[in-house]
Amino acid sequence: MLRKWLALIVVVILGAAWWNITTPDRPVAAIVAADSLECPVPYPIGQRSADPLARVPDDFVPTAAITCSPHLSETVAADRSVGYLERRWEGDFSRSIELLNRHSEHPAWFESSCDTSTYLLADLERFWLLDDHGRAVRAGFPVDSCGLPKPGGLAEIMTLTQASTTEHRIVLADQQIEDMYSCSAVYRPPNAGIGRPTGLSTGTTFCRFDSTTFDGTTSSDMPVQFDSLSFAPDCPSSASTVVTAQFSDDTYSRRQLTIELDGCHRVIPDGYAPLQASAALLASFS
C-alpha cells in the first residue's frame, strides 16, 4: 500500500514539473509590407476582433511602432464626422519584445476561478511593429491562465517617444450618433408638460443646434441639478441656440432634455414644466 502511495506522489510531482516546464505554443507573426496595414475603425462602428496571439519573429528588429486608438473621439463635428488616432512610437524596443514574446500560461483547471467580468476587450489598442526595410509584423499578446491577454509589451511601447500623431475621420449616421452619444442629431422641438421632474439622470454629452441645424456635440462638466432650478416664468422669446440630450426618469422611459443657451434660457425636460437655467449651467457650455 505504501508503494502505491509513493508511486502516486511521484506521478503527481512529475506531472506538476511537466506542467511548469511546458507552455502553450504561440505562432510566429507573419512579416508583411508596412503599407499593407492600417488602423481599423474602432468598435462599435468597426468590427470587434480578438487579440492576436502571435509573437515577434526572432530576426525582426523594430525601429518604430504604430498604435491605433480603440475609441472614437468624444466630440462629433457639425458635418457628423468623428476622429480616432493613429500614433507612431520610436525608441528601444528590446524590453517591449521581451514582454510580447513571453510564454502564455496553461488554461486554469477551474474556469470558475477566472473573473473576466471587468475585462474590456475593446480597450486594448491595435498595434504593429515596423523595421527599417518597409516591413511590419502585427504581434499579439501572451495570455494568462484565464485566457486574457497580458498587455505589458504594449504598455512598454507607449512609454517610448511619440514621434507623430495622425487623426482619421469617419462620418456617422444619425442613428449611430444617437446610440453612441445619447443625443439626437435631428432637431426636435421640446415638448413641455407640468410638474417638477424627479429621479432624472442625464449624461454629459449634448447635441448642439444653431437654429434647427446640427452643430456637432458638446460636453458639460456640470451635471444638471433639477432640484436646484426654479420654475421658469412665461417668456415669449425663441431660442436660436440649444443643446439637447436624452434623459431617463424614475419610470425608466427615455426622453429629450432641451437647454436654451439664449432666448429664455430654460431647461425643458420633455413632459415636465420648464425650469430656469442657472448662470453656472449656461457657462458650462460656453
PDB file of C-alpha atoms in Angstrom:
ATOM      1  CA  MET A   1       0.000   0.000   0.000  1.00  0.00           C
ATOM      2  CA  LEU A   2       2.850   2.339   0.875  1.00  0.00           C
ATOM      3  CA  ARG A   3       4.421   1.705  -2.514  1.00  0.00           C
ATOM      4  CA  LYS A   4       1.187   2.702  -4.247  1.00  0.00           C
ATOM      5  CA  TRP A   5       1.074   5.958  -2.337  1.00  0.00           C
ATOM      6  CA  LEU A   6       4.710   6.675  -3.104  1.00  0.00           C
ATOM      7  CA  ALA A   7       4.103   5.934  -6.785  1.00  0.00           C
ATOM      8  CA  LEU A   8       1.110   8.266  -6.806  1.00  0.00           C
ATOM      9  CA  ILE A   9       3.143  11.038  -5.184  1.00  0.00           C
ATOM     10  CA  VAL A  10       5.906  10.592  -7.775  1.00  0.00           C
ATOM     11  CA  VAL A  11       3.360  10.807 -10.604  1.00  0.00           C
ATOM     12  CA  VAL A  12       1.872  13.994  -9.151  1.00  0.00           C
ATOM     13  CA  ILE A  13       5.310  15.580  -8.745  1.00  0.00           C
ATOM     14  CA  LEU A  14       6.363  14.649 -12.280  1.00  0.00           C
ATOM     15  CA  GLY A  15       3.062  15.920 -13.653  1.00  0.00           C
ATOM     16  CA  ALA A  16       3.449  19.233 -11.854  1.00  0.00           C
ATOM     17  CA  ALA A  17       7.016  19.559 -13.117  1.00  0.00           C
ATOM     18  CA  TRP A  18       5.894  18.842 -16.690  1.00  0.00           C
ATOM     19  CA  TRP A  19       3.084  21.391 -16.305  1.00  0.00           C
ATOM     20  CA  ASN A  20       5.523  24.088 -15.246  1.00  0.00           C
ATOM     21  CA  ILE A  21       8.253  23.477 -17.834  1.00  0.00           C
ATOM     22  CA  THR A  22       5.915  23.114 -20.813  1.00  0.00           C
ATOM     23  CA  THR A  23       3.994  26.075 -22.167  1.00  0.00           C
ATOM     24  CA  PRO A  24       1.322  26.514 -24.833  1.00  0.00           C
ATOM     25  CA  ASP A  25       2.757  27.184 -28.284  1.00  0.00           C
ATOM     26  CA  ARG A  26       2.418  30.670 -29.758  1.00  0.00           C
ATOM     27  CA  PRO A  27       2.618  31.155 -33.538  1.00  0.00           C
ATOM     28  CA  VAL A  28       5.182  33.493 -35.074  1.00  0.00           C
ATOM     29  CA  ALA A  29       3.737  36.688 -36.568  1.00  0.00           C
ATOM     30  CA  ALA A  30       3.970  36.974 -40.348  1.00  0.00           C
ATOM     31  CA  ILE A  31       6.196  39.684 -41.796  1.00  0.00           C
ATOM     32  CA  VAL A  32       4.226  41.837 -44.254  1.00  0.00           C
ATOM     33  CA  ALA A  33       4.637  45.087 -46.156  1.00  0.00           C
ATOM     34  CA  ALA A  34       4.258  48.038 -43.788  1.00  0.00           C
ATOM     35  CA  ASP A  35       1.944  49.873 -46.188  1.00  0.00           C
ATOM     36  CA  SER A  36      -0.496  46.944 -46.137  1.00  0.00           C
ATOM     37  CA  LEU A  37      -1.588  47.714 -42.566  1.00  0.00           C
ATOM     38  CA  GLU A  38      -3.911  50.480 -41.434  1.00  0.00           C
ATOM     39  CA  CYS A  39      -5.789  51.408 -38.277  1.00  0.00           C
ATOM     40  CA  PRO A  40      -9.259  49.846 -38.151  1.00  0.00           C
ATOM     41  CA  VAL A  41     -12.331  51.909 -37.362  1.00  0.00           C
ATOM     42  CA  PRO A  42     -12.948  51.439 -33.619  1.00  0.00           C
ATOM     43  CA  TYR A  43     -15.787  49.336 -32.274  1.00  0.00           C
ATOM     44  CA  PRO A  44     -18.788  49.639 -32.266  1.00  0.00           C
ATOM     45  CA  ILE A  45     -18.704  51.270 -35.718  1.00  0.00           C
ATOM     46  CA  GLY A  46     -15.973  48.881 -36.823  1.00  0.00           C
ATOM     47  CA  GLN A  47     -15.828  45.186 -36.082  1.00  0.00           C
ATOM     48  CA  ARG A  48     -14.622  43.894 -32.735  1.00  0.00           C
ATOM     49  CA  SER A  49     -11.802  41.404 -33.232  1.00  0.00           C
ATOM     50  CA  ALA A  50      -9.984  39.078 -30.868  1.00  0.00           C
ATOM     51  CA  ASP A  51      -6.497  39.981 -29.738  1.00  0.00           C
ATOM     52  CA  PRO A  52      -3.810  38.216 -31.814  1.00  0.00           C
ATOM     53  CA  LEU A  53      -1.573  35.658 -30.112  1.00  0.00           C
ATOM     54  CA  ALA A  54       1.464  35.688 -32.423  1.00  0.00           C
ATOM     55  CA  ARG A  55       4.921  36.568 -31.141  1.00  0.00           C
ATOM     56  CA  VAL A  56       7.571  38.756 -32.779  1.00  0.00           C
ATOM     57  CA  PRO A  57       9.953  36.819 -35.092  1.00  0.00           C
ATOM     58  CA  ASP A  58      13.440  36.410 -33.613  1.00  0.00           C
ATOM     59  CA  ASP A  59      15.116  38.067 -36.610  1.00  0.00           C
ATOM     60  CA  PHE A  60      12.759  41.067 -36.781  1.00  0.00           C
ATOM     61  CA  VAL A  61      14.310  44.275 -35.411  1.00  0.00           C
ATOM     62  CA  PRO A  62      11.673  47.008 -34.936  1.00  0.00           C
ATOM     63  CA  THR A  63      12.568  50.676 -35.045  1.00  0.00           C
ATOM     64  CA  ALA A  64       9.024  52.043 -34.711  1.00  0.00           C
ATOM     65  CA  ALA A  65       5.522  51.003 -33.720  1.00  0.00           C
ATOM     66  CA  ILE A  66       2.043  52.154 -34.694  1.00  0.00           C
ATOM     67  CA  THR A  67      -0.815  52.102 -32.189  1.00  0.00           C
ATOM     68  CA  CYS A  68      -4.465  52.695 -33.041  1.00  0.00           C
ATOM     69  CA  SER A  69      -6.980  54.258 -30.684  1.00  0.00           C
ATOM     70  CA  PRO A  70      -9.649  51.760 -29.585  1.00  0.00           C
ATOM     71  CA  HIS A  71     -12.231  54.523 -29.172  1.00  0.00           C
ATOM     72  CA  LEU A  72     -13.784  57.250 -31.264  1.00  0.00           C
ATOM     73  CA  SER A  73     -13.358  60.857 -30.167  1.00  0.00           C
ATOM     74  CA  GLU A  74     -15.787  62.228 -27.588  1.00  0.00           C
ATOM     75  CA  THR A  75     -16.733  65.080 -29.951  1.00  0.00           C
ATOM     76  CA  VAL A  76     -18.721  64.863 -33.204  1.00  0.00           C
ATOM     77  CA  ALA A  77     -18.224  67.733 -35.677  1.00  0.00           C
ATOM     78  CA  ALA A  78     -21.022  69.650 -37.387  1.00  0.00           C
ATOM     79  CA  ASP A  79     -20.534  67.545 -40.528  1.00  0.00           C
ATOM     80  CA  ARG A  80     -21.244  64.447 -38.379  1.00  0.00           C
ATOM     81  CA  SER A  81     -17.634  63.287 -38.605  1.00  0.00           C
ATOM     82  CA  VAL A  82     -15.680  61.928 -35.666  1.00  0.00           C
ATOM     83  CA  GLY A  83     -12.000  61.133 -35.298  1.00  0.00           C
ATOM     84  CA  TYR A  84      -9.754  58.383 -33.980  1.00  0.00           C
ATOM     85  CA  LEU A  85      -5.983  58.497 -33.575  1.00  0.00           C
ATOM     86  CA  GLU A  86      -3.007  56.681 -35.043  1.00  0.00           C
ATOM     87  CA  ARG A  87       0.246  57.239 -33.148  1.00  0.00           C
ATOM     88  CA  ARG A  88       3.830  56.390 -34.064  1.00  0.00           C
ATOM     89  CA  TRP A  89       6.366  55.440 -31.377  1.00  0.00           C
ATOM     90  CA  GLU A  90      10.140  55.250 -31.710  1.00  0.00           C
ATOM     91  CA  GLY A  91      12.952  54.126 -29.426  1.00  0.00           C
ATOM     92  CA  ASP A  92      14.469  50.956 -27.975  1.00  0.00           C
ATOM     93  CA  PHE A  93      12.013  48.069 -28.344  1.00  0.00           C
ATOM     94  CA  SER A  94      14.077  45.378 -26.622  1.00  0.00           C
ATOM     95  CA  ARG A  95      12.004  45.383 -23.434  1.00  0.00           C
ATOM     96  CA  SER A  96       8.751  45.519 -25.412  1.00  0.00           C
ATOM     97  CA  ILE A  97       9.713  42.448 -27.435  1.00  0.00           C
ATOM     98  CA  GLU A  98      10.749  40.624 -24.278  1.00  0.00           C
ATOM     99  CA  LEU A  99       7.284  41.192 -22.817  1.00  0.00           C
ATOM    100  CA  LEU A 100       5.427  40.495 -26.073  1.00  0.00           C
ATOM    101  CA  ASN A 101       7.262  37.197 -26.545  1.00  0.00           C
ATOM    102  CA  ARG A 102       6.616  35.825 -23.072  1.00  0.00           C
ATOM    103  CA  HIS A 103       5.081  32.380 -22.847  1.00  0.00           C
ATOM    104  CA  SER A 104       1.365  32.019 -22.375  1.00  0.00           C
ATOM    105  CA  GLU A 105       0.086  30.233 -19.302  1.00  0.00           C
ATOM    106  CA  HIS A 106      -1.759  26.937 -19.255  1.00  0.00           C
ATOM    107  CA  PRO A 107      -5.533  27.274 -19.008  1.00  0.00           C
ATOM    108  CA  ALA A 108      -6.887  27.310 -15.468  1.00  0.00           C
ATOM    109  CA  TRP A 109      -8.074  23.947 -14.217  1.00  0.00           C
ATOM    110  CA  PHE A 110     -11.264  25.501 -12.894  1.00  0.00           C
ATOM    111  CA  GLU A 111     -12.967  28.136 -15.065  1.00  0.00           C
ATOM    112  CA  SER A 112     -14.893  29.347 -12.034  1.00  0.00           C
ATOM    113  CA  SER A 113     -11.633  30.770 -10.672  1.00  0.00           C
ATOM    114  CA  CYS A 114     -11.498  33.280 -13.544  1.00  0.00           C
ATOM    115  CA  ASP A 115     -13.364  36.576 -13.236  1.00  0.00           C
ATOM    116  CA  THR A 116     -13.464  38.231 -16.670  1.00  0.00           C
ATOM    117  CA  SER A 117     -16.457  40.475 -15.962  1.00  0.00           C
ATOM    118  CA  THR A 118     -14.341  43.629 -15.661  1.00  0.00           C
ATOM    119  CA  TYR A 119     -12.197  42.996 -18.745  1.00  0.00           C
ATOM    120  CA  LEU A 120     -12.996  45.191 -21.750  1.00  0.00           C
ATOM    121  CA  LEU A 121     -11.744  43.675 -24.987  1.00  0.00           C
ATOM    122  CA  ALA A 122     -12.111  46.923 -26.927  1.00  0.00           C
ATOM    123  CA  ASP A 123      -9.842  48.832 -24.540  1.00  0.00           C
ATOM    124  CA  LEU A 124      -6.579  47.413 -25.914  1.00  0.00           C
ATOM    125  CA  GLU A 125      -5.060  49.383 -28.770  1.00  0.00           C
ATOM    126  CA  ARG A 126      -4.349  47.618 -32.056  1.00  0.00           C
ATOM    127  CA  PHE A 127      -0.680  47.897 -32.938  1.00  0.00           C
ATOM    128  CA  TRP A 128       2.096  46.697 -35.211  1.00  0.00           C
ATOM    129  CA  LEU A 129       5.879  46.966 -35.328  1.00  0.00           C
ATOM    130  CA  LEU A 130       7.950  48.425 -38.190  1.00  0.00           C
ATOM    131  CA  ASP A 131      11.558  47.907 -39.227  1.00  0.00           C
ATOM    132  CA  ASP A 132      13.899  49.956 -41.431  1.00  0.00           C
ATOM    133  CA  HIS A 133      13.143  47.863 -44.532  1.00  0.00           C
ATOM    134  CA  GLY A 134       9.481  48.766 -45.048  1.00  0.00           C
ATOM    135  CA  ARG A 135       8.275  45.632 -43.269  1.00  0.00           C
ATOM    136  CA  ALA A 136       5.863  45.147 -40.390  1.00  0.00           C
ATOM    137  CA  VAL A 137       4.576  42.494 -38.005  1.00  0.00           C
ATOM    138  CA  ARG A 138       1.265  42.538 -36.183  1.00  0.00           C
ATOM    139  CA  ALA A 139       2.303  40.849 -32.970  1.00  0.00           C
ATOM    140  CA  GLY A 140      -0.035  39.783 -30.209  1.00  0.00           C
ATOM    141  CA  PHE A 141      -0.071  39.085 -26.515  1.00  0.00           C
ATOM    142  CA  PRO A 142       0.690  36.132 -24.299  1.00  0.00           C
ATOM    143  CA  VAL A 143      -2.359  35.103 -22.290  1.00  0.00           C
ATOM    144  CA  ASP A 144      -2.821  34.247 -18.646  1.00  0.00           C
ATOM    145  CA  SER A 145      -4.466  31.142 -17.242  1.00  0.00           C
ATOM    146  CA  CYS A 146      -7.903  32.691 -17.792  1.00  0.00           C
ATOM    147  CA  GLY A 147      -7.209  33.339 -21.481  1.00  0.00           C
ATOM    148  CA  LEU A 148      -6.879  37.108 -21.023  1.00  0.00           C
ATOM    149  CA  PRO A 149      -4.044  38.988 -22.755  1.00  0.00           C
ATOM    150  CA  LYS A 150      -1.019  40.250 -20.858  1.00  0.00           C
ATOM    151  CA  PRO A 151      -0.594  43.742 -22.373  1.00  0.00           C
ATOM    152  CA  GLY A 152       2.719  44.637 -20.738  1.00  0.00           C
ATOM    153  CA  GLY A 153       4.504  44.759 -24.097  1.00  0.00           C
ATOM    154  CA  LEU A 154       2.009  47.282 -25.455  1.00  0.00           C
ATOM    155  CA  ALA A 155       2.286  49.376 -22.295  1.00  0.00           C
ATOM    156  CA  GLU A 156       6.074  49.403 -22.705  1.00  0.00           C
ATOM    157  CA  ILE A 157       5.752  50.596 -26.324  1.00  0.00           C
ATOM    158  CA  MET A 158       3.654  53.518 -25.145  1.00  0.00           C
ATOM    159  CA  THR A 159       6.408  54.687 -22.804  1.00  0.00           C
ATOM    160  CA  LEU A 160       8.703  55.343 -25.778  1.00  0.00           C
ATOM    161  CA  THR A 161       8.970  58.578 -27.756  1.00  0.00           C
ATOM    162  CA  GLN A 162       5.743  59.547 -29.506  1.00  0.00           C
ATOM    163  CA  ALA A 163       7.052  60.665 -32.892  1.00  0.00           C
ATOM    164  CA  SER A 164       3.787  61.628 -34.601  1.00  0.00           C
ATOM    165  CA  THR A 165       0.004  61.549 -34.369  1.00  0.00           C
ATOM    166  CA  THR A 166      -2.426  61.176 -37.269  1.00  0.00           C
ATOM    167  CA  GLU A 167      -6.169  61.697 -36.954  1.00  0.00           C
ATOM    168  CA  HIS A 168      -8.508  59.627 -39.115  1.00  0.00           C
ATOM    169  CA  ARG A 169     -12.130  60.715 -39.517  1.00  0.00           C
ATOM    170  CA  ILE A 170     -15.331  58.933 -40.472  1.00  0.00           C
ATOM    171  CA  VAL A 171     -18.884  60.238 -40.922  1.00  0.00           C
ATOM    172  CA  LEU A 172     -21.537  58.794 -38.630  1.00  0.00           C
ATOM    173  CA  ALA A 173     -25.184  58.196 -39.421  1.00  0.00           C
ATOM    174  CA  ASP A 174     -27.755  59.966 -37.255  1.00  0.00           C
ATOM    175  CA  GLN A 175     -28.711  56.733 -35.506  1.00  0.00           C
ATOM    176  CA  GLN A 176     -25.054  55.991 -34.735  1.00  0.00           C
ATOM    177  CA  ILE A 177     -24.689  59.411 -33.105  1.00  0.00           C
ATOM    178  CA  GLU A 178     -27.789  58.808 -31.008  1.00  0.00           C
ATOM    179  CA  ASP A 179     -26.661  55.324 -29.970  1.00  0.00           C
ATOM    180  CA  MET A 180     -23.115  56.345 -29.054  1.00  0.00           C
ATOM    181  CA  TYR A 181     -23.535  59.872 -27.699  1.00  0.00           C
ATOM    182  CA  SER A 182     -27.075  59.688 -26.267  1.00  0.00           C
ATOM    183  CA  CYS A 183     -28.406  62.700 -28.150  1.00  0.00           C
ATOM    184  CA  SER A 184     -30.222  63.105 -31.448  1.00  0.00           C
ATOM    185  CA  ALA A 185     -28.545  64.821 -34.408  1.00  0.00           C
ATOM    186  CA  VAL A 186     -32.009  65.642 -35.768  1.00  0.00           C
ATOM    187  CA  TYR A 187     -33.650  68.668 -34.142  1.00  0.00           C
ATOM    188  CA  ARG A 188     -36.909  68.069 -32.340  1.00  0.00           C
ATOM    189  CA  PRO A 189     -38.690  70.925 -30.532  1.00  0.00           C
ATOM    190  CA  PRO A 190     -39.181  70.475 -26.786  1.00  0.00           C
ATOM    191  CA  ASN A 191     -42.456  69.103 -25.502  1.00  0.00           C
ATOM    192  CA  ALA A 192     -43.126  70.795 -22.159  1.00  0.00           C
ATOM    193  CA  GLY A 193     -45.550  69.378 -19.624  1.00  0.00           C
ATOM    194  CA  ILE A 194     -46.314  70.022 -15.976  1.00  0.00           C
ATOM    195  CA  GLY A 195     -44.699  69.242 -12.652  1.00  0.00           C
ATOM    196  CA  ARG A 196     -41.117  69.055 -11.450  1.00  0.00           C
ATOM    197  CA  PRO A 197     -39.067  66.081 -12.624  1.00  0.00           C
ATOM    198  CA  THR A 198     -37.701  63.642 -10.043  1.00  0.00           C
ATOM    199  CA  GLY A 199     -35.124  60.928 -10.350  1.00  0.00           C
ATOM    200  CA  LEU A 200     -33.754  62.229 -13.650  1.00  0.00           C
ATOM    201  CA  SER A 201     -30.427  61.016 -14.967  1.00  0.00           C
ATOM    202  CA  THR A 202     -28.559  62.656 -17.852  1.00  0.00           C
ATOM    203  CA  GLY A 203     -25.195  62.164 -19.470  1.00  0.00           C
ATOM    204  CA  THR A 204     -22.529  64.801 -20.084  1.00  0.00           C
ATOM    205  CA  THR A 205     -22.670  64.871 -23.902  1.00  0.00           C
ATOM    206  CA  PHE A 206     -25.197  67.057 -25.738  1.00  0.00           C
ATOM    207  CA  CYS A 207     -26.086  67.700 -29.371  1.00  0.00           C
ATOM    208  CA  ARG A 208     -25.832  71.402 -30.217  1.00  0.00           C
ATOM    209  CA  PHE A 209     -28.138  73.149 -32.686  1.00  0.00           C
ATOM    210  CA  ASP A 210     -27.805  76.527 -34.387  1.00  0.00           C
ATOM    211  CA  SER A 211     -31.444  77.271 -35.117  1.00  0.00           C
ATOM    212  CA  THR A 212     -32.513  73.767 -36.131  1.00  0.00           C
ATOM    213  CA  THR A 213     -29.226  72.795 -37.811  1.00  0.00           C
ATOM    214  CA  PHE A 214     -26.979  70.249 -36.111  1.00  0.00           C
ATOM    215  CA  ASP A 215     -23.740  71.917 -34.995  1.00  0.00           C
ATOM    216  CA  GLY A 216     -21.890  68.941 -33.505  1.00  0.00           C
ATOM    217  CA  THR A 217     -21.723  67.610 -29.975  1.00  0.00           C
ATOM    218  CA  THR A 218     -20.551  69.422 -26.885  1.00  0.00           C
ATOM    219  CA  SER A 219     -19.897  68.389 -23.305  1.00  0.00           C
ATOM    220  CA  SER A 220     -20.676  69.896 -19.936  1.00  0.00           C
ATOM    221  CA  ASP A 221     -18.687  69.082 -16.833  1.00  0.00           C
ATOM    222  CA  MET A 222     -21.591  70.289 -14.703  1.00  0.00           C
ATOM    223  CA  PRO A 223     -24.475  67.878 -14.049  1.00  0.00           C
ATOM    224  CA  VAL A 224     -27.975  69.279 -14.385  1.00  0.00           C
ATOM    225  CA  GLN A 225     -29.269  69.671 -10.824  1.00  0.00           C
ATOM    226  CA  PHE A 226     -33.014  69.752 -11.483  1.00  0.00           C
ATOM    227  CA  ASP A 227     -33.938  70.131  -7.809  1.00  0.00           C
ATOM    228  CA  SER A 228     -31.995  73.383  -7.532  1.00  0.00           C
ATOM    229  CA  LEU A 229     -33.631  75.057 -10.552  1.00  0.00           C
ATOM    230  CA  SER A 230     -36.723  77.221 -10.156  1.00  0.00           C
ATOM    231  CA  PHE A 231     -39.716  77.046 -12.452  1.00  0.00           C
ATOM    232  CA  ALA A 232     -39.274  79.290 -15.498  1.00  0.00           C
ATOM    233  CA  PRO A 233     -41.619  82.279 -15.884  1.00  0.00           C
ATOM    234  CA  ASP A 234     -43.607  82.816 -19.054  1.00  0.00           C
ATOM    235  CA  CYS A 235     -41.295  84.039 -21.795  1.00  0.00           C
ATOM    236  CA  PRO A 236     -42.199  84.868 -25.409  1.00  0.00           C
ATOM    237  CA  SER A 237     -38.634  84.766 -26.773  1.00  0.00           C
ATOM    238  CA  SER A 238     -37.413  81.959 -29.000  1.00  0.00           C
ATOM    239  CA  ALA A 239     -34.008  80.378 -28.601  1.00  0.00           C
ATOM    240  CA  SER A 240     -31.681  80.231 -31.605  1.00  0.00           C
ATOM    241  CA  THR A 241     -29.046  78.029 -29.946  1.00  0.00           C
ATOM    242  CA  VAL A 242     -29.937  74.964 -27.886  1.00  0.00           C
ATOM    243  CA  VAL A 243     -28.345  71.757 -26.692  1.00  0.00           C
ATOM    244  CA  THR A 244     -30.245  68.511 -26.281  1.00  0.00           C
ATOM    245  CA  ALA A 245     -29.607  65.167 -24.641  1.00  0.00           C
ATOM    246  CA  GLN A 246     -31.536  62.084 -23.706  1.00  0.00           C
ATOM    247  CA  PHE A 247     -32.577  61.545 -20.112  1.00  0.00           C
ATOM    248  CA  SER A 248     -34.299  58.819 -18.176  1.00  0.00           C
ATOM    249  CA  ASP A 249     -36.634  59.382 -15.244  1.00  0.00           C
ATOM    250  CA  ASP A 250     -37.886  57.175 -12.440  1.00  0.00           C
ATOM    251  CA  THR A 251     -40.236  55.478 -14.915  1.00  0.00           C
ATOM    252  CA  TYR A 252     -37.146  54.395 -16.922  1.00  0.00           C
ATOM    253  CA  SER A 253     -38.516  55.972 -20.098  1.00  0.00           C
ATOM    254  CA  ARG A 254     -36.056  57.866 -22.318  1.00  0.00           C
ATOM    255  CA  ARG A 255     -36.982  61.404 -23.326  1.00  0.00           C
ATOM    256  CA  GLN A 256     -35.319  64.565 -24.592  1.00  0.00           C
ATOM    257  CA  LEU A 257     -33.857  67.327 -22.444  1.00  0.00           C
ATOM    258  CA  THR A 258     -33.507  70.751 -24.091  1.00  0.00           C
ATOM    259  CA  ILE A 259     -31.392  73.592 -22.685  1.00  0.00           C
ATOM    260  CA  GLU A 260     -31.775  77.022 -24.285  1.00  0.00           C
ATOM    261  CA  LEU A 261     -28.414  78.796 -24.457  1.00  0.00           C
ATOM    262  CA  ASP A 262     -30.042  82.086 -25.458  1.00  0.00           C
ATOM    263  CA  GLY A 263     -33.582  83.435 -25.563  1.00  0.00           C
ATOM    264  CA  CYS A 264     -35.407  82.453 -22.362  1.00  0.00           C
ATOM    265  CA  HIS A 265     -32.546  80.289 -21.009  1.00  0.00           C
ATOM    266  CA  ARG A 266     -34.841  77.465 -19.997  1.00  0.00           C
ATOM    267  CA  VAL A 267     -34.203  73.830 -19.141  1.00  0.00           C
ATOM    268  CA  ILE A 268     -37.046  71.801 -20.632  1.00  0.00           C
ATOM    269  CA  PRO A 269     -37.325  68.083 -19.876  1.00  0.00           C
ATOM    270  CA  ASP A 270     -39.975  66.619 -22.173  1.00  0.00           C
ATOM    271  CA  GLY A 271     -43.178  66.007 -20.242  1.00  0.00           C
ATOM    272  CA  TYR A 272     -42.282  68.344 -17.377  1.00  0.00           C
ATOM    273  CA  ALA A 273     -42.564  72.050 -16.643  1.00  0.00           C
ATOM    274  CA  PRO A 274     -39.765  74.307 -17.981  1.00  0.00           C
ATOM    275  CA  LEU A 275     -37.115  75.288 -15.420  1.00  0.00           C
ATOM    276  CA  GLN A 276     -34.873  78.348 -15.359  1.00  0.00           C
ATOM    277  CA  ALA A 277     -31.250  77.567 -16.273  1.00  0.00           C
ATOM    278  CA  SER A 278     -28.626  78.784 -13.823  1.00  0.00           C
ATOM    279  CA  ALA A 279     -25.778  81.030 -14.941  1.00  0.00           C
ATOM    280  CA  ALA A 280     -23.294  78.317 -13.993  1.00  0.00           C
ATOM    281  CA  LEU A 281     -25.074  75.722 -16.126  1.00  0.00           C
ATOM    282  CA  LEU A 282     -25.144  78.040 -19.143  1.00  0.00           C
ATOM    283  CA  ALA A 283     -21.474  78.913 -18.659  1.00  0.00           C
ATOM    284  CA  SER A 284     -20.529  75.224 -18.730  1.00  0.00           C
ATOM    285  CA  PHE A 285     -21.489  75.149 -22.429  1.00  0.00           C
ATOM    286  CA  SER A 286     -19.531  78.250 -23.441  1.00  0.00           C
TER     287      SER A 286
END
